[in-house]
Amino acid sequence: AIQGALFALVYRYAVREGDNNPMLNQGVLGAFVLTRTLSSVDVSPPCQAVPLMCGAPLGYLDWSMISQIVINGVESAALFGAASLAIELAFRNDF
């Protein structure tokens, strides 16, 4: 709930009512989704710090970490996407 409120506050002041700049809207949304998604990934126990090695398939990300990124990414996109849609509707209805 706190993350959604912080997003709404930043989104409200970053995106103004008459700007009509979809790239700015998507950039604010993407920044929050990316930050929330990557900060919630738990590193697998077999990962080594130096050199960074976690195993297949990419070397620095294993299957467990990739699945966390996908699940958290979808969840974050839904949370912040719904909040940005609500704010945009409020802008359109002069609320």
Tab-separated table of C-alpha atoms in Angstrom:
chain	number	residue	atom	x	y	z
A	1	ALA	CA	0.000	0.000	0.000
A	2	ILE	CA	2.854	2.372	0.792
A	3	GLN	CA	4.507	1.640	-2.560
A	4	GLY	CA	1.265	2.407	-4.382
A	5	ALA	CA	0.818	5.659	-2.467
A	6	LEU	CA	4.388	6.738	-3.199
A	7	PHE	CA	3.896	5.890	-6.870
A	8	ALA	CA	0.673	7.914	-6.996
A	9	LEU	CA	2.386	10.902	-5.431
A	10	VAL	CA	5.364	10.807	-7.805
A	11	TYR	CA	3.161	10.078	-10.824
A	12	ARG	CA	0.867	12.986	-9.959
A	13	TYR	CA	3.728	15.486	-9.893
A	14	ALA	CA	5.743	13.990	-12.778
A	15	VAL	CA	2.801	13.755	-15.182
A	16	ARG	CA	0.758	16.921	-15.468
A	17	GLU	CA	-2.817	17.153	-16.645
A	18	GLY	CA	-2.219	18.818	-20.001
A	19	ASP	CA	1.177	17.331	-20.936
A	20	ASN	CA	-0.076	14.669	-23.385
A	21	ASN	CA	3.301	12.863	-23.344
A	22	PRO	CA	2.764	9.076	-23.293
A	23	MET	CA	6.505	8.367	-23.107
A	24	LEU	CA	6.766	10.261	-19.823
A	25	ASN	CA	3.800	8.314	-18.436
A	26	GLN	CA	5.356	5.004	-19.482
A	27	GLY	CA	8.775	6.042	-18.176
A	28	VAL	CA	7.478	6.790	-14.686
A	29	LEU	CA	5.514	3.539	-14.690
A	30	GLY	CA	8.488	1.539	-15.987
A	31	ALA	CA	10.879	3.000	-13.433
A	32	PHE	CA	8.654	1.938	-10.548
A	33	VAL	CA	7.968	-1.514	-12.019
A	34	LEU	CA	11.663	-2.164	-12.657
A	35	THR	CA	12.757	-0.951	-9.228
A	36	ARG	CA	10.124	-2.935	-7.328
A	37	THR	CA	10.707	-6.067	-9.416
A	38	LEU	CA	14.485	-6.219	-9.136
A	39	SER	CA	14.604	-5.232	-5.482
A	40	SER	CA	12.398	-8.155	-4.478
A	41	VAL	CA	14.514	-10.923	-6.061
A	42	ASP	CA	16.121	-13.316	-3.577
A	43	VAL	CA	19.549	-14.562	-4.642
A	44	SER	CA	19.805	-18.346	-4.711
A	45	PRO	CA	22.095	-19.996	-2.138
A	46	PRO	CA	24.479	-21.628	-4.674
A	47	CYS	CA	25.377	-18.233	-6.212
A	48	GLN	CA	28.974	-17.065	-5.825
A	49	ALA	CA	29.771	-13.395	-5.339
A	50	VAL	CA	33.232	-13.314	-6.951
A	51	PRO	CA	33.061	-14.074	-9.827
A	52	LEU	CA	29.316	-13.658	-10.149
A	53	MET	CA	28.071	-17.125	-11.015
A	54	CYS	CA	24.648	-18.652	-10.308
A	55	GLY	CA	24.379	-21.394	-12.914
A	56	ALA	CA	22.204	-22.104	-15.913
A	57	PRO	CA	20.797	-20.559	-18.060
A	58	LEU	CA	22.558	-17.163	-17.993
A	59	GLY	CA	25.355	-17.622	-15.497
A	60	TYR	CA	24.370	-14.689	-13.297
A	61	LEU	CA	20.665	-15.597	-13.085
A	62	ASP	CA	19.377	-19.092	-12.412
A	63	TRP	CA	15.866	-20.385	-13.118
A	64	SER	CA	14.626	-19.527	-9.635
A	65	MET	CA	15.690	-15.897	-9.966
A	66	ILE	CA	14.204	-15.626	-13.470
A	67	SER	CA	10.847	-16.940	-12.251
A	68	GLN	CA	10.890	-14.416	-9.385
A	69	ILE	CA	11.569	-11.597	-11.863
A	70	VAL	CA	8.683	-12.667	-14.100
A	71	ILE	CA	6.175	-13.099	-11.264
A	72	ASN	CA	7.183	-9.892	-9.471
A	73	GLY	CA	7.238	-7.999	-12.769
A	74	VAL	CA	3.669	-8.967	-13.631
A	75	GLU	CA	2.524	-8.135	-10.103
A	76	SER	CA	4.275	-4.742	-10.162
A	77	ALA	CA	2.940	-3.894	-13.615
A	78	ALA	CA	-0.601	-4.677	-12.444
A	79	LEU	CA	-0.241	-2.623	-9.247
A	80	PHE	CA	1.318	0.470	-10.779
A	81	GLY	CA	-0.625	0.175	-14.042
A	82	ALA	CA	-3.930	0.210	-12.183
A	83	ALA	CA	-2.795	3.184	-10.116
A	84	SER	CA	-1.701	5.148	-13.203
A	85	LEU	CA	-4.990	4.324	-14.950
A	86	ALA	CA	-6.945	5.599	-11.945
A	87	ILE	CA	-4.925	8.828	-11.885
A	88	GLU	CA	-5.382	9.344	-15.631
A	89	LEU	CA	-9.145	8.829	-15.284
A	90	ALA	CA	-9.198	11.346	-12.436
A	91	PHE	CA	-7.357	13.847	-14.659
A	92	ARG	CA	-9.891	13.342	-17.473
A	93	ASN	CA	-12.860	13.821	-15.123
A	94	ASP	CA	-11.384	16.984	-13.556
A	95	PHE	CA	-11.128	15.375	-10.153
